[in-house]
PDB file of C-alpha atoms in Angstrom:
ATOM      1  CA  UNK G   1      -0.498 -10.902 -28.432  1.00  0.00           C
ATOM      2  CA  UNK G   2       3.036 -10.729 -26.896  1.00  0.00           C
ATOM      3  CA  UNK G   3       2.854 -10.080 -22.816  1.00  0.00           C
ATOM      4  CA  UNK G   4       6.040  -9.425 -20.669  1.00  0.00           C
ATOM      5  CA  UNK G   5       7.507 -12.091 -18.064  1.00  0.00           C
ATOM      6  CA  UNK G   6       6.346  -9.787 -15.472  1.00  0.00           C
ATOM      7  CA  UNK G   7       2.646 -10.145 -16.638  1.00  0.00           C
ATOM      8  CA  UNK G   8       2.901 -13.623 -17.432  1.00  0.00           C
ATOM      9  CA  UNK G   9       4.169 -14.430 -13.691  1.00  0.00           C
ATOM     10  CA  UNK G  10       1.570 -11.771 -12.545  1.00  0.00           C
ATOM     11  CA  UNK G  11      -1.374 -13.931 -14.612  1.00  0.00           C
ATOM     12  CA  UNK G  12       0.027 -17.520 -13.490  1.00  0.00           C
ATOM     13  CA  UNK G  13      -0.263 -15.926  -9.908  1.00  0.00           C
ATOM     14  CA  UNK G  14      -3.907 -14.678 -10.386  1.00  0.00           C
ATOM     15  CA  UNK G  15      -5.594 -18.359 -11.666  1.00  0.00           C
ATOM     16  CA  UNK G  16      -3.062 -20.650  -9.046  1.00  0.00           C
ATOM     17  CA  UNK G  17      -5.559 -18.026  -6.923  1.00  0.00           C
ATOM     18  CA  UNK G  18      -8.743 -18.867  -8.364  1.00  0.00           C
ATOM     19  CA  UNK G  19      -8.310 -22.662  -8.197  1.00  0.00           C
ATOM     20  CA  UNK G  20      -7.306 -21.848  -4.599  1.00  0.00           C
ATOM     21  CA  UNK G  21     -10.425 -20.356  -4.333  1.00  0.00           C
ATOM     22  CA  UNK G  22     -12.782 -22.708  -5.701  1.00  0.00           C
ATOM     23  CA  UNK G  23     -12.742 -24.597  -2.496  1.00  0.00           C
ATOM     24  CA  UNK G  24     -14.978 -22.467   0.620  1.00  0.00           C
ATOM     25  CA  UNK G  25     -12.170 -20.551   1.483  1.00  0.00           C
ATOM     26  CA  UNK G  26     -10.875 -17.676  -0.052  1.00  0.00           C
ATOM     27  CA  UNK G  27      -7.133 -17.306   0.310  1.00  0.00           C
ATOM     28  CA  UNK G  28      -5.850 -13.766   0.249  1.00  0.00           C
ATOM     29  CA  UNK G  29      -2.280 -13.289  -1.064  1.00  0.00           C
ATOM     30  CA  UNK G  30      -0.052 -10.314   0.827  1.00  0.00           C
ATOM     31  CA  UNK G  31       1.834  -7.160  -0.217  1.00  0.00           C
ATOM     32  CA  UNK G  32       4.398  -4.988   1.932  1.00  0.00           C
ATOM     33  CA  UNK G  33       4.032  -1.894   2.153  1.00  0.00           C
ATOM     34  CA  UNK G  34       7.932  -0.230   2.668  1.00  0.00           C
ATOM     35  CA  UNK G  35       7.396   3.985   3.755  1.00  0.00           C
ATOM     36  CA  UNK G  36       6.435   5.584   0.478  1.00  0.00           C
ATOM     37  CA  UNK G  37       5.074   8.743  -0.765  1.00  0.00           C
ATOM     38  CA  UNK G  38       2.050   9.755  -3.336  1.00  0.00           C
ATOM     39  CA  UNK G  39       2.438  12.997  -4.731  1.00  0.00           C
ATOM     40  CA  UNK G  40       0.201  15.628  -6.186  1.00  0.00           C
ATOM     41  CA  UNK G  41       1.918  17.731  -9.092  1.00  0.00           C
ATOM     42  CA  UNK G  42       2.386  20.630  -7.224  1.00  0.00           C
ATOM     43  CA  UNK G  43       4.738  18.978  -4.848  1.00  0.00           C
ATOM     44  CA  UNK G  44       6.350  16.952  -7.953  1.00  0.00           C
ATOM     45  CA  UNK G  45       7.105  20.443  -9.782  1.00  0.00           C
ATOM     46  CA  UNK G  46       8.774  21.902  -6.227  1.00  0.00           C
ATOM     47  CA  UNK G  47      10.649  18.569  -5.569  1.00  0.00           C
ATOM     48  CA  UNK G  48      11.883  17.789  -9.355  1.00  0.00           C
ATOM     49  CA  UNK G  49      10.817  21.200 -11.406  1.00  0.00           C
ATOM     50  CA  UNK G  50       8.290  22.323 -13.333  1.00  0.00           C
ATOM     51  CA  UNK G  51       6.643  19.458 -15.874  1.00  0.00           C
ATOM     52  CA  UNK G  52       8.370  16.472 -14.657  1.00  0.00           C
ATOM     53  CA  UNK G  53       6.998  13.204 -14.938  1.00  0.00           C
ATOM     54  CA  UNK G  54       7.968  10.385 -13.305  1.00  0.00           C
ATOM     55  CA  UNK G  55       9.592   7.273 -14.771  1.00  0.00           C
ATOM     56  CA  UNK G  56       7.940   3.860 -13.799  1.00  0.00           C
ATOM     57  CA  UNK G  57      10.208   0.992 -13.216  1.00  0.00           C
ATOM     58  CA  UNK G  58       7.605  -1.199 -11.597  1.00  0.00           C
ATOM     59  CA  UNK G  59       3.714  -1.887 -11.741  1.00  0.00           C
ATOM     60  CA  UNK G  60       2.561  -3.030  -8.895  1.00  0.00           C
ATOM     61  CA  UNK G  61       0.128  -5.679  -7.810  1.00  0.00           C
ATOM     62  CA  UNK G  62      -2.958  -2.845  -8.091  1.00  0.00           C
ATOM     63  CA  UNK G  63      -3.608  -2.065 -11.916  1.00  0.00           C
ATOM     64  CA  UNK G  64      -2.909   0.904 -12.735  1.00  0.00           C
ATOM     65  CA  UNK G  65      -0.382   1.680  -9.501  1.00  0.00           C
ATOM     66  CA  UNK G  66       3.586   1.900 -10.393  1.00  0.00           C
ATOM     67  CA  UNK G  67       7.159   2.481  -8.435  1.00  0.00           C
ATOM     68  CA  UNK G  68       8.815   4.731  -9.970  1.00  0.00           C
ATOM     69  CA  UNK G  69      12.713   5.433  -9.914  1.00  0.00           C
ATOM     70  CA  UNK G  70      12.194   8.460  -8.276  1.00  0.00           C
ATOM     71  CA  UNK G  71      12.802   8.445  -4.550  1.00  0.00           C
ATOM     72  CA  UNK G  72      13.410  11.826  -1.920  1.00  0.00           C
ATOM     73  CA  UNK G  73      14.349  12.246   1.960  1.00  0.00           C
ATOM     74  CA  UNK G  74      11.396  12.535   4.155  1.00  0.00           C
ATOM     75  CA  UNK G  75      13.021  14.718   7.523  1.00  0.00           C
ATOM     76  CA  UNK G  76      11.382  14.741  10.765  1.00  0.00           C
ATOM     77  CA  UNK G  77      11.898  16.776  13.871  1.00  0.00           C
ATOM     78  CA  UNK G  78      14.530  14.037  14.942  1.00  0.00           C
ATOM     79  CA  UNK G  79      15.713  12.049  11.816  1.00  0.00           C
ATOM     80  CA  UNK G  80      15.345  11.503   8.244  1.00  0.00           C
ATOM     81  CA  UNK G  81      14.864   9.200   5.794  1.00  0.00           C
ATOM     82  CA  UNK G  82      16.435   8.856   2.256  1.00  0.00           C
ATOM     83  CA  UNK G  83      15.740   6.938  -0.847  1.00  0.00           C
ATOM     84  CA  UNK G  84      12.131   6.735   0.196  1.00  0.00           C
ATOM     85  CA  UNK G  85      10.156   5.903  -3.143  1.00  0.00           C
ATOM     86  CA  UNK G  86       7.499   7.474  -4.600  1.00  0.00           C
ATOM     87  CA  UNK G  87       4.532   5.146  -6.038  1.00  0.00           C
ATOM     88  CA  UNK G  88       2.676   6.490  -9.064  1.00  0.00           C
ATOM     89  CA  UNK G  89       0.556   8.120 -10.488  1.00  0.00           C
ATOM     90  CA  UNK G  90       0.069  11.513  -9.426  1.00  0.00           C
ATOM     91  CA  UNK G  91      -3.112  12.265  -6.624  1.00  0.00           C
ATOM     92  CA  UNK G  92      -4.788  15.036  -6.049  1.00  0.00           C
ATOM     93  CA  UNK G  93      -3.279  15.663  -2.632  1.00  0.00           C
ATOM     94  CA  UNK G  94       0.529  14.270  -1.255  1.00  0.00           C
ATOM     95  CA  UNK G  95       0.540  11.291   1.102  1.00  0.00           C
ATOM     96  CA  UNK G  96       3.264   9.870   2.638  1.00  0.00           C
ATOM     97  CA  UNK G  97       3.172   6.561   4.175  1.00  0.00           C
ATOM     98  CA  UNK G  98       5.729   5.786   7.293  1.00  0.00           C
ATOM     99  CA  UNK G  99       5.470   2.305   9.711  1.00  0.00           C
ATOM    100  CA  UNK G 100       4.888   3.729  13.836  1.00  0.00           C
ATOM    101  CA  UNK G 101       8.673   2.373  13.958  1.00  0.00           C
ATOM    102  CA  UNK G 102       9.059   4.698  10.999  1.00  0.00           C
ATOM    103  CA  UNK G 103       8.236   7.608  13.536  1.00  0.00           C
ATOM    104  CA  UNK G 104      10.253   7.158  16.415  1.00  0.00           C
ATOM    105  CA  UNK G 105      13.147   8.081  14.404  1.00  0.00           C
ATOM    106  CA  UNK G 106      11.528  10.570  12.418  1.00  0.00           C
ATOM    107  CA  UNK G 107       9.993  12.436  15.701  1.00  0.00           C
ATOM    108  CA  UNK G 108       6.487  12.106  14.000  1.00  0.00           C
ATOM    109  CA  UNK G 109       3.459  10.461  15.866  1.00  0.00           C
ATOM    110  CA  UNK G 110       1.686   9.209  12.636  1.00  0.00           C
ATOM    111  CA  UNK G 111      -1.898   8.297  12.942  1.00  0.00           C
ATOM    112  CA  UNK G 112      -3.639   4.751  11.217  1.00  0.00           C
ATOM    113  CA  UNK G 113      -5.554   6.209   8.648  1.00  0.00           C
ATOM    114  CA  UNK G 114      -6.945   4.954   5.628  1.00  0.00           C
ATOM    115  CA  UNK G 115      -5.515   6.392   2.665  1.00  0.00           C
ATOM    116  CA  UNK G 116      -7.375   9.522   1.387  1.00  0.00           C
ATOM    117  CA  UNK G 117      -8.148  10.416   5.060  1.00  0.00           C
ATOM    118  CA  UNK G 118      -4.899  12.946   5.721  1.00  0.00           C
ATOM    119  CA  UNK G 119      -7.444  15.426   8.393  1.00  0.00           C
ATOM    120  CA  UNK G 120      -5.635  15.769  11.809  1.00  0.00           C
ATOM    121  CA  UNK G 121      -2.604  14.582  10.508  1.00  0.00           C
ATOM    122  CA  UNK G 122       1.413  15.441  10.859  1.00  0.00           C
ATOM    123  CA  UNK G 123       3.271  17.192   8.104  1.00  0.00           C
ATOM    124  CA  UNK G 124       6.545  16.945   7.630  1.00  0.00           C
ATOM    125  CA  UNK G 125       9.721  17.924   4.935  1.00  0.00           C
ATOM    126  CA  UNK G 126       9.928  16.518   1.631  1.00  0.00           C
ATOM    127  CA  UNK G 127      13.815  17.057  -0.231  1.00  0.00           C
ATOM    128  CA  UNK G 128      14.048  16.286  -3.692  1.00  0.00           C
ATOM    129  CA  UNK G 129      16.567  17.763  -6.179  1.00  0.00           C
ATOM    130  CA  UNK G 130      14.896  20.808  -7.038  1.00  0.00           C
ATOM    131  CA  UNK G 131      13.486  22.055  -3.954  1.00  0.00           C
ATOM    132  CA  UNK G 132      12.251  21.374  -1.008  1.00  0.00           C
ATOM    133  CA  UNK G 133       8.522  21.117   0.606  1.00  0.00           C
ATOM    134  CA  UNK G 134       7.317  21.931   4.150  1.00  0.00           C
ATOM    135  CA  UNK G 135       3.790  19.317   4.205  1.00  0.00           C
ATOM    136  CA  UNK G 136       1.369  20.213   6.476  1.00  0.00           C
ATOM    137  CA  UNK G 137      -0.347  17.359   6.701  1.00  0.00           C
ATOM    138  CA  UNK G 138      -0.579  13.660   5.315  1.00  0.00           C
ATOM    139  CA  UNK G 139       1.745  11.748   7.015  1.00  0.00           C
ATOM    140  CA  UNK G 140      -0.083   8.540   7.896  1.00  0.00           C
ATOM    141  CA  UNK G 141       1.021   4.961   8.827  1.00  0.00           C
ATOM    142  CA  UNK G 142      -1.691   3.196   6.266  1.00  0.00           C
ATOM    143  CA  UNK G 143      -4.928   0.884   8.167  1.00  0.00           C
ATOM    144  CA  UNK G 144      -4.409  -2.808   6.872  1.00  0.00           C
ATOM    145  CA  UNK G 145      -6.656  -3.495   4.677  1.00  0.00           C
ATOM    146  CA  UNK G 146      -7.522  -5.491   1.497  1.00  0.00           C
ATOM    147  CA  UNK G 147      -8.515  -4.936  -1.883  1.00  0.00           C
ATOM    148  CA  UNK G 148     -11.198  -7.282  -3.651  1.00  0.00           C
ATOM    149  CA  UNK G 149     -13.170  -7.223  -6.685  1.00  0.00           C
ATOM    150  CA  UNK G 150     -17.092  -6.890  -6.178  1.00  0.00           C
ATOM    151  CA  UNK G 151     -17.453 -10.387  -7.540  1.00  0.00           C
ATOM    152  CA  UNK G 152     -14.531 -11.708  -4.341  1.00  0.00           C
ATOM    153  CA  UNK G 153     -16.967  -9.776  -2.172  1.00  0.00           C
ATOM    154  CA  UNK G 154     -20.176 -11.243  -2.544  1.00  0.00           C
ATOM    155  CA  UNK G 155     -18.618 -14.647  -2.497  1.00  0.00           C
ATOM    156  CA  UNK G 156     -17.689 -13.382   0.834  1.00  0.00           C
ATOM    157  CA  UNK G 157     -20.581 -11.546   1.699  1.00  0.00           C
ATOM    158  CA  UNK G 158     -18.650  -9.035   2.375  1.00  0.00           C
ATOM    159  CA  UNK G 159     -19.143  -5.030   1.820  1.00  0.00           C
ATOM    160  CA  UNK G 160     -17.119  -1.800   0.488  1.00  0.00           C
ATOM    161  CA  UNK G 161     -15.692  -0.470   3.952  1.00  0.00           C
ATOM    162  CA  UNK G 162     -16.429  -3.784   6.043  1.00  0.00           C
ATOM    163  CA  UNK G 163     -13.841  -4.613   8.780  1.00  0.00           C
ATOM    164  CA  UNK G 164     -12.747  -7.598   9.021  1.00  0.00           C
ATOM    165  CA  UNK G 165     -10.453  -9.953  10.552  1.00  0.00           C
ATOM    166  CA  UNK G 166      -7.341 -12.749   8.480  1.00  0.00           C
ATOM    167  CA  UNK G 167      -5.715 -15.399  10.097  1.00  0.00           C
ATOM    168  CA  UNK G 168      -2.494 -15.149   9.786  1.00  0.00           C
ATOM    169  CA  UNK G 169      -0.389 -18.588   9.786  1.00  0.00           C
ATOM    170  CA  UNK G 170       3.116 -19.846  10.570  1.00  0.00           C
ATOM    171  CA  UNK G 171       5.533 -19.615  13.529  1.00  0.00           C
ATOM    172  CA  UNK G 172       4.174 -16.168  14.570  1.00  0.00           C
ATOM    173  CA  UNK G 173       0.424 -17.077  13.832  1.00  0.00           C
ATOM    174  CA  UNK G 174      -1.796 -14.941  14.367  1.00  0.00           C
ATOM    175  CA  UNK G 175      -5.325 -13.245  13.454  1.00  0.00           C
ATOM    176  CA  UNK G 176      -5.193  -9.424  12.497  1.00  0.00           C
ATOM    177  CA  UNK G 177      -8.338  -7.633  13.798  1.00  0.00           C
ATOM    178  CA  UNK G 178     -10.027  -4.099  12.783  1.00  0.00           C
ATOM    179  CA  UNK G 179      -8.853  -4.797   8.392  1.00  0.00           C
ATOM    180  CA  UNK G 180     -10.401  -2.584   6.006  1.00  0.00           C
ATOM    181  CA  UNK G 181     -12.327  -4.145   2.631  1.00  0.00           C
ATOM    182  CA  UNK G 182     -11.947  -2.008  -0.392  1.00  0.00           C
ATOM    183  CA  UNK G 183     -14.124  -3.120  -3.415  1.00  0.00           C
ATOM    184  CA  UNK G 184     -13.748  -1.848  -6.720  1.00  0.00           C
ATOM    185  CA  UNK G 185     -13.819  -3.739 -10.440  1.00  0.00           C
ATOM    186  CA  UNK G 186     -10.653  -1.881 -10.518  1.00  0.00           C
ATOM    187  CA  UNK G 187      -8.697  -3.713  -7.254  1.00  0.00           C
ATOM    188  CA  UNK G 188      -6.987  -6.880  -7.197  1.00  0.00           C
ATOM    189  CA  UNK G 189      -7.542  -8.806  -5.074  1.00  0.00           C
ATOM    190  CA  UNK G 190      -4.023  -8.222  -1.993  1.00  0.00           C
ATOM    191  CA  UNK G 191      -4.218  -7.477   1.310  1.00  0.00           C
ATOM    192  CA  UNK G 192      -1.605  -4.655   2.400  1.00  0.00           C
ATOM    193  CA  UNK G 193       0.688  -4.877   5.454  1.00  0.00           C
ATOM    194  CA  UNK G 194       3.765  -1.880   6.728  1.00  0.00           C
ATOM    195  CA  UNK G 195       6.555  -3.510   7.439  1.00  0.00           C
ATOM    196  CA  UNK G 196       5.948  -3.702  11.411  1.00  0.00           C
ATOM    197  CA  UNK G 197       3.077  -5.784  10.812  1.00  0.00           C
ATOM    198  CA  UNK G 198       4.192  -8.138   8.158  1.00  0.00           C
ATOM    199  CA  UNK G 199       7.466  -8.057  10.775  1.00  0.00           C
ATOM    200  CA  UNK G 200       5.985  -8.698  13.926  1.00  0.00           C
ATOM    201  CA  UNK G 201       3.788 -12.301  12.025  1.00  0.00           C
ATOM    202  CA  UNK G 202       6.868 -12.729  10.050  1.00  0.00           C
ATOM    203  CA  UNK G 203       5.546 -12.829   6.922  1.00  0.00           C
ATOM    204  CA  UNK G 204       6.356 -12.153   3.274  1.00  0.00           C
ATOM    205  CA  UNK G 205       5.646 -11.188  -0.046  1.00  0.00           C
ATOM    206  CA  UNK G 206       2.912 -13.483  -1.235  1.00  0.00           C
ATOM    207  CA  UNK G 207       2.176 -15.518   1.420  1.00  0.00           C
ATOM    208  CA  UNK G 208      -1.947 -16.020   1.434  1.00  0.00           C
ATOM    209  CA  UNK G 209      -4.209 -15.905   4.605  1.00  0.00           C
ATOM    210  CA  UNK G 210      -8.030 -15.903   5.169  1.00  0.00           C
ATOM    211  CA  UNK G 211     -10.201 -14.036   6.394  1.00  0.00           C
ATOM    212  CA  UNK G 212     -11.793 -15.581   9.705  1.00  0.00           C
ATOM    213  CA  UNK G 213     -14.338 -13.447  11.070  1.00  0.00           C
ATOM    214  CA  UNK G 214     -16.770 -10.597   9.525  1.00  0.00           C
TER     215      UNK G 214
END
């Protein structure tokens, strides 16, 4: 069976992590999220035209998730960001994920929320090539979290929705608390941080961390 270079690299990475995790410690790779958007069908139609389909340019580590070729402008009361990437697939509700620093430039105070928990969140203007929308809610700074499979969760004696503390090594060694754990057979092992958090700890994509408190 043919396998792409990207899929091969992903497979090798997962096998290396599995070998590392044969020890008592479970090491978790970091994935850093820059500002991005998840769109619902209705909003994609408004921004790009009725029936438009996203163009996948790169698979993300989480199965089924991908970065699209499409970008938009997001605009707040004080400023804007151009070329903000749309991630697929489409969702039931549009969600804009930015960092706290991004909020300063935009003039928006994004609450730190779990993905999908959009009640009492600020709106934002999204501008596409075919139109714009005034989002009434849905702008958040994503709560740092870990995706893991049920097998890994069982090994660590952790349940879905638990919060843990994670140790980050390096020049800016730190312990990050209030890390949400999300467990599903559909997930690949990965901890998600935004750009503010990654820069504060001087970490990059693929760096390995460990849970130190449950």
